[in-house]
Each structure stands twice: as C-alpha cells, then as structure tokens.
Amino acid sequence: MKDRLRVYAYSGCGTCRRALKFLSAHAVPHEVVPIRERPPASAELQRCLAANGGEIRRLFNTSGQDYRRLGLSGQLSSMPVEEAFVLLAGNGNLVKRPFVVRGHEAWCGFDEADWRRQLELPEA
C-alpha cells in the first residue's frame, strides 16, 4: 500500500458512505475530510484533472443542486480551468465525491473495480 488516503466526503452522500464502507471492509487506512467544510485545494484538483485526461466536467458533481443553480452545464466547455478550480475549491458541493488524494495521485467518484485497481486490492 502506498500513502494513506485522504477521502473528501459528505456524510449525507450514499456514494460516499459506500466508498468508506468499502475502505473499512478492506482495512485500507484513510482519513475522512468533510468536503463541504474543507473542499480539495487547487493542487489536488489539478492532480485529479490530469488523471481524468483534462476533462474538467469529471471533477464536478453534475447532479448537485449548486451545479444546476449556477447553470454550469452550459458553461464548463468554455470556462478556463483556473476559474473552474476557484469554483470547486470554494464550494465543496460542486466537487464530485468522494474525492480521494493519495500522495501525488487524486481521483473522484466511486467505482469498486477502479478503486480495487487504484488500491491494488484483489478482484472480488
């Protein structure tokens, strides 16, 4: 196992609860950071953006109320990355969760197969 995981999560999010349960079931050391109170920093967002092939939309919680209220779906394709990072770092509700940081790596969302690969866990 590499570095300890920092998992940005929201307690009211079912996906976050499933991800944290998965980590506990596999005895993966991690710390939980409340994403609404302490969103990921720009450097962490940059790492996740690189891991997602530069697709800024993948970092956003596109089903969230704040995303819809701000009308971001029509703006992201032309929005400068720096502006998107300001939005994400300033509003944890906009960040796709759970958002995970491990050393110099970052990823978001929960897909069990992907997490098994990232965490070098055996197949189910």
JSON list of C-alpha atoms in Angstrom, two decimals:
[
{"chain": "A", "resi": 1, "resn": "MET", "atom": "CA", "xyz": [0.00, 0.00, 0.00]},
{"chain": "A", "resi": 2, "resn": "LYS", "atom": "CA", "xyz": [1.25, 3.46, -0.81]},
{"chain": "A", "resi": 3, "resn": "ASP", "atom": "CA", "xyz": [0.46, 6.63, 1.17]},
{"chain": "A", "resi": 4, "resn": "ARG", "atom": "CA", "xyz": [-2.56, 6.93, 3.44]},
{"chain": "A", "resi": 5, "resn": "LEU", "atom": "CA", "xyz": [-5.74, 8.06, 1.68]},
{"chain": "A", "resi": 6, "resn": "ARG", "atom": "CA", "xyz": [-7.42, 11.38, 2.34]},
{"chain": "A", "resi": 7, "resn": "VAL", "atom": "CA", "xyz": [-11.07, 10.97, 1.40]},
{"chain": "A", "resi": 8, "resn": "TYR", "atom": "CA", "xyz": [-13.14, 14.11, 0.96]},
{"chain": "A", "resi": 9, "resn": "ALA", "atom": "CA", "xyz": [-16.70, 13.01, 1.63]},
{"chain": "A", "resi": 10, "resn": "TYR", "atom": "CA", "xyz": [-20.15, 14.21, 2.66]},
{"chain": "A", "resi": 11, "resn": "SER", "atom": "CA", "xyz": [-21.97, 12.22, 5.34]},
{"chain": "A", "resi": 12, "resn": "GLY", "atom": "CA", "xyz": [-25.31, 12.68, 3.56]},
{"chain": "A", "resi": 13, "resn": "CYS", "atom": "CA", "xyz": [-23.98, 11.13, 0.34]},
{"chain": "A", "resi": 14, "resn": "GLY", "atom": "CA", "xyz": [-24.82, 7.47, -0.25]},
{"chain": "A", "resi": 15, "resn": "THR", "atom": "CA", "xyz": [-21.91, 7.03, -2.65]},
{"chain": "A", "resi": 16, "resn": "CYS", "atom": "CA", "xyz": [-19.51, 8.37, -0.03]},
{"chain": "A", "resi": 17, "resn": "ARG", "atom": "CA", "xyz": [-20.92, 6.01, 2.60]},
{"chain": "A", "resi": 18, "resn": "ARG", "atom": "CA", "xyz": [-20.48, 3.03, 0.23]},
{"chain": "A", "resi": 19, "resn": "ALA", "atom": "CA", "xyz": [-16.90, 4.07, -0.55]},
{"chain": "A", "resi": 20, "resn": "LEU", "atom": "CA", "xyz": [-15.99, 4.47, 3.12]},
{"chain": "A", "resi": 21, "resn": "LYS", "atom": "CA", "xyz": [-17.59, 1.12, 3.94]},
{"chain": "A", "resi": 22, "resn": "PHE", "atom": "CA", "xyz": [-15.51, -0.44, 1.13]},
{"chain": "A", "resi": 23, "resn": "LEU", "atom": "CA", "xyz": [-12.30, 1.05, 2.56]},
{"chain": "A", "resi": 24, "resn": "SER", "atom": "CA", "xyz": [-13.13, -0.17, 6.06]},
{"chain": "A", "resi": 25, "resn": "ALA", "atom": "CA", "xyz": [-14.05, -3.66, 4.81]},
{"chain": "A", "resi": 26, "resn": "HIS", "atom": "CA", "xyz": [-10.63, -3.89, 3.14]},
{"chain": "A", "resi": 27, "resn": "ALA", "atom": "CA", "xyz": [-8.75, -2.36, 6.09]},
{"chain": "A", "resi": 28, "resn": "VAL", "atom": "CA", "xyz": [-7.44, 0.50, 3.93]},
{"chain": "A", "resi": 29, "resn": "PRO", "atom": "CA", "xyz": [-6.05, 3.26, 6.19]},
{"chain": "A", "resi": 30, "resn": "HIS", "atom": "CA", "xyz": [-7.74, 6.56, 5.45]},
{"chain": "A", "resi": 31, "resn": "GLU", "atom": "CA", "xyz": [-8.79, 9.85, 6.92]},
{"chain": "A", "resi": 32, "resn": "VAL", "atom": "CA", "xyz": [-12.12, 11.46, 6.14]},
{"chain": "A", "resi": 33, "resn": "VAL", "atom": "CA", "xyz": [-12.30, 15.17, 5.38]},
{"chain": "A", "resi": 34, "resn": "PRO", "atom": "CA", "xyz": [-15.71, 16.89, 5.29]},
{"chain": "A", "resi": 35, "resn": "ILE", "atom": "CA", "xyz": [-15.87, 18.10, 1.69]},
{"chain": "A", "resi": 36, "resn": "ARG", "atom": "CA", "xyz": [-18.47, 20.80, 2.29]},
{"chain": "A", "resi": 37, "resn": "GLU", "atom": "CA", "xyz": [-16.40, 22.46, 5.00]},
{"chain": "A", "resi": 38, "resn": "ARG", "atom": "CA", "xyz": [-12.95, 21.79, 3.53]},
{"chain": "A", "resi": 39, "resn": "PRO", "atom": "CA", "xyz": [-13.06, 21.33, -0.26]},
{"chain": "A", "resi": 40, "resn": "PRO", "atom": "CA", "xyz": [-9.97, 19.99, -2.06]},
{"chain": "A", "resi": 41, "resn": "ALA", "atom": "CA", "xyz": [-7.24, 22.53, -2.76]},
{"chain": "A", "resi": 42, "resn": "SER", "atom": "CA", "xyz": [-6.35, 23.66, -6.27]},
{"chain": "A", "resi": 43, "resn": "ALA", "atom": "CA", "xyz": [-3.23, 21.46, -6.33]},
{"chain": "A", "resi": 44, "resn": "GLU", "atom": "CA", "xyz": [-5.34, 18.40, -5.51]},
{"chain": "A", "resi": 45, "resn": "LEU", "atom": "CA", "xyz": [-7.90, 19.34, -8.14]},
{"chain": "A", "resi": 46, "resn": "GLN", "atom": "CA", "xyz": [-5.08, 19.69, -10.69]},
{"chain": "A", "resi": 47, "resn": "ARG", "atom": "CA", "xyz": [-3.89, 16.13, -9.92]},
{"chain": "A", "resi": 48, "resn": "CYS", "atom": "CA", "xyz": [-7.40, 14.79, -10.41]},
{"chain": "A", "resi": 49, "resn": "LEU", "atom": "CA", "xyz": [-7.84, 16.74, -13.63]},
{"chain": "A", "resi": 50, "resn": "ALA", "atom": "CA", "xyz": [-4.65, 15.21, -15.01]},
{"chain": "A", "resi": 51, "resn": "ALA", "atom": "CA", "xyz": [-5.89, 11.73, -14.03]},
{"chain": "A", "resi": 52, "resn": "ASN", "atom": "CA", "xyz": [-9.12, 12.41, -15.93]},
{"chain": "A", "resi": 53, "resn": "GLY", "atom": "CA", "xyz": [-7.43, 13.39, -19.17]},
{"chain": "A", "resi": 54, "resn": "GLY", "atom": "CA", "xyz": [-8.04, 17.11, -18.66]},
{"chain": "A", "resi": 55, "resn": "GLU", "atom": "CA", "xyz": [-11.84, 16.76, -18.67]},
{"chain": "A", "resi": 56, "resn": "ILE", "atom": "CA", "xyz": [-12.89, 19.39, -16.12]},
{"chain": "A", "resi": 57, "resn": "ARG", "atom": "CA", "xyz": [-16.51, 18.23, -16.16]},
{"chain": "A", "resi": 58, "resn": "ARG", "atom": "CA", "xyz": [-15.46, 14.97, -14.47]},
{"chain": "A", "resi": 59, "resn": "LEU", "atom": "CA", "xyz": [-14.46, 16.90, -11.34]},
{"chain": "A", "resi": 60, "resn": "PHE", "atom": "CA", "xyz": [-17.93, 18.40, -10.92]},
{"chain": "A", "resi": 61, "resn": "ASN", "atom": "CA", "xyz": [-20.90, 16.94, -9.09]},
{"chain": "A", "resi": 62, "resn": "THR", "atom": "CA", "xyz": [-23.13, 17.41, -12.13]},
{"chain": "A", "resi": 63, "resn": "SER", "atom": "CA", "xyz": [-26.22, 16.09, -10.38]},
{"chain": "A", "resi": 64, "resn": "GLY", "atom": "CA", "xyz": [-25.95, 18.54, -7.47]},
{"chain": "A", "resi": 65, "resn": "GLN", "atom": "CA", "xyz": [-28.28, 21.43, -6.76]},
{"chain": "A", "resi": 66, "resn": "ASP", "atom": "CA", "xyz": [-25.49, 24.00, -6.69]},
{"chain": "A", "resi": 67, "resn": "TYR", "atom": "CA", "xyz": [-24.28, 22.86, -10.11]},
{"chain": "A", "resi": 68, "resn": "ARG", "atom": "CA", "xyz": [-27.77, 23.28, -11.56]},
{"chain": "A", "resi": 69, "resn": "ARG", "atom": "CA", "xyz": [-28.47, 26.53, -9.72]},
{"chain": "A", "resi": 70, "resn": "LEU", "atom": "CA", "xyz": [-25.30, 28.08, -11.15]},
{"chain": "A", "resi": 71, "resn": "GLY", "atom": "CA", "xyz": [-26.15, 26.85, -14.65]},
{"chain": "A", "resi": 72, "resn": "LEU", "atom": "CA", "xyz": [-22.71, 25.29, -15.07]},
{"chain": "A", "resi": 73, "resn": "SER", "atom": "CA", "xyz": [-23.66, 22.64, -17.62]},
{"chain": "A", "resi": 74, "resn": "GLY", "atom": "CA", "xyz": [-23.61, 25.17, -20.44]},
{"chain": "A", "resi": 75, "resn": "GLN", "atom": "CA", "xyz": [-20.53, 26.98, -19.17]},
{"chain": "A", "resi": 76, "resn": "LEU", "atom": "CA", "xyz": [-17.92, 24.30, -18.49]},
{"chain": "A", "resi": 77, "resn": "SER", "atom": "CA", "xyz": [-16.85, 23.73, -22.07]},
{"chain": "A", "resi": 78, "resn": "SER", "atom": "CA", "xyz": [-15.68, 27.35, -22.41]},
{"chain": "A", "resi": 79, "resn": "MET", "atom": "CA", "xyz": [-14.69, 28.01, -18.79]},
{"chain": "A", "resi": 80, "resn": "PRO", "atom": "CA", "xyz": [-10.97, 28.49, -18.11]},
{"chain": "A", "resi": 81, "resn": "VAL", "atom": "CA", "xyz": [-9.60, 25.75, -15.85]},
{"chain": "A", "resi": 82, "resn": "GLU", "atom": "CA", "xyz": [-8.43, 28.32, -13.31]},
{"chain": "A", "resi": 83, "resn": "GLU", "atom": "CA", "xyz": [-11.98, 29.67, -12.98]},
{"chain": "A", "resi": 84, "resn": "ALA", "atom": "CA", "xyz": [-13.35, 26.15, -12.55]},
{"chain": "A", "resi": 85, "resn": "PHE", "atom": "CA", "xyz": [-10.80, 25.47, -9.81]},
{"chain": "A", "resi": 86, "resn": "VAL", "atom": "CA", "xyz": [-11.86, 28.64, -7.97]},
{"chain": "A", "resi": 87, "resn": "LEU", "atom": "CA", "xyz": [-15.47, 27.39, -8.04]},
{"chain": "A", "resi": 88, "resn": "LEU", "atom": "CA", "xyz": [-14.55, 23.87, -6.92]},
{"chain": "A", "resi": 89, "resn": "ALA", "atom": "CA", "xyz": [-12.12, 24.94, -4.18]},
{"chain": "A", "resi": 90, "resn": "GLY", "atom": "CA", "xyz": [-14.68, 27.43, -2.89]},
{"chain": "A", "resi": 91, "resn": "ASN", "atom": "CA", "xyz": [-17.73, 25.16, -2.82]},
{"chain": "A", "resi": 92, "resn": "GLY", "atom": "CA", "xyz": [-17.36, 21.52, -1.81]},
{"chain": "A", "resi": 93, "resn": "ASN", "atom": "CA", "xyz": [-20.92, 20.84, -3.01]},
{"chain": "A", "resi": 94, "resn": "LEU", "atom": "CA", "xyz": [-19.67, 21.27, -6.58]},
{"chain": "A", "resi": 95, "resn": "VAL", "atom": "CA", "xyz": [-16.95, 18.62, -6.29]},
{"chain": "A", "resi": 96, "resn": "LYS", "atom": "CA", "xyz": [-17.67, 15.06, -7.45]},
{"chain": "A", "resi": 97, "resn": "ARG", "atom": "CA", "xyz": [-17.45, 12.84, -4.44]},
{"chain": "A", "resi": 98, "resn": "PRO", "atom": "CA", "xyz": [-15.89, 11.05, -2.86]},
{"chain": "A", "resi": 99, "resn": "PHE", "atom": "CA", "xyz": [-12.72, 12.88, -3.82]},
{"chain": "A", "resi": 100, "resn": "VAL", "atom": "CA", "xyz": [-9.58, 10.92, -2.94]},
{"chain": "A", "resi": 101, "resn": "VAL", "atom": "CA", "xyz": [-5.98, 12.06, -2.56]},
{"chain": "A", "resi": 102, "resn": "ARG", "atom": "CA", "xyz": [-3.06, 9.68, -2.07]},
{"chain": "A", "resi": 103, "resn": "GLY", "atom": "CA", "xyz": [0.38, 11.22, -2.27]},
{"chain": "A", "resi": 104, "resn": "HIS", "atom": "CA", "xyz": [0.61, 12.78, -5.73]},
{"chain": "A", "resi": 105, "resn": "GLU", "atom": "CA", "xyz": [-2.48, 10.98, -7.03]},
{"chain": "A", "resi": 106, "resn": "ALA", "atom": "CA", "xyz": [-6.13, 12.03, -6.91]},
{"chain": "A", "resi": 107, "resn": "TRP", "atom": "CA", "xyz": [-9.39, 10.58, -8.22]},
{"chain": "A", "resi": 108, "resn": "CYS", "atom": "CA", "xyz": [-13.08, 11.18, -7.72]},
{"chain": "A", "resi": 109, "resn": "GLY", "atom": "CA", "xyz": [-16.28, 9.19, -7.68]},
{"chain": "A", "resi": 110, "resn": "PHE", "atom": "CA", "xyz": [-16.66, 5.60, -6.53]},
{"chain": "A", "resi": 111, "resn": "ASP", "atom": "CA", "xyz": [-16.43, 2.62, -8.82]},
{"chain": "A", "resi": 112, "resn": "GLU", "atom": "CA", "xyz": [-15.44, -0.53, -6.92]},
{"chain": "A", "resi": 113, "resn": "ALA", "atom": "CA", "xyz": [-13.41, -2.02, -9.78]},
{"chain": "A", "resi": 114, "resn": "ASP", "atom": "CA", "xyz": [-11.48, 1.22, -10.29]},
{"chain": "A", "resi": 115, "resn": "TRP", "atom": "CA", "xyz": [-10.81, 1.55, -6.58]},
{"chain": "A", "resi": 116, "resn": "ARG", "atom": "CA", "xyz": [-9.58, -2.04, -6.41]},
{"chain": "A", "resi": 117, "resn": "ARG", "atom": "CA", "xyz": [-7.15, -1.26, -9.22]},
{"chain": "A", "resi": 118, "resn": "GLN", "atom": "CA", "xyz": [-6.03, 2.07, -7.69]},
{"chain": "A", "resi": 119, "resn": "LEU", "atom": "CA", "xyz": [-5.57, 0.49, -4.27]},
{"chain": "A", "resi": 120, "resn": "GLU", "atom": "CA", "xyz": [-4.01, -2.70, -5.64]},
{"chain": "A", "resi": 121, "resn": "LEU", "atom": "CA", "xyz": [-6.64, -4.89, -3.99]},
{"chain": "A", "resi": 122, "resn": "PRO", "atom": "CA", "xyz": [-7.54, -8.36, -5.29]},
{"chain": "A", "resi": 123, "resn": "GLU", "atom": "CA", "xyz": [-10.55, -8.80, -7.56]},
{"chain": "A", "resi": 124, "resn": "ALA", "atom": "CA", "xyz": [-13.83, -9.58, -5.83]}
]
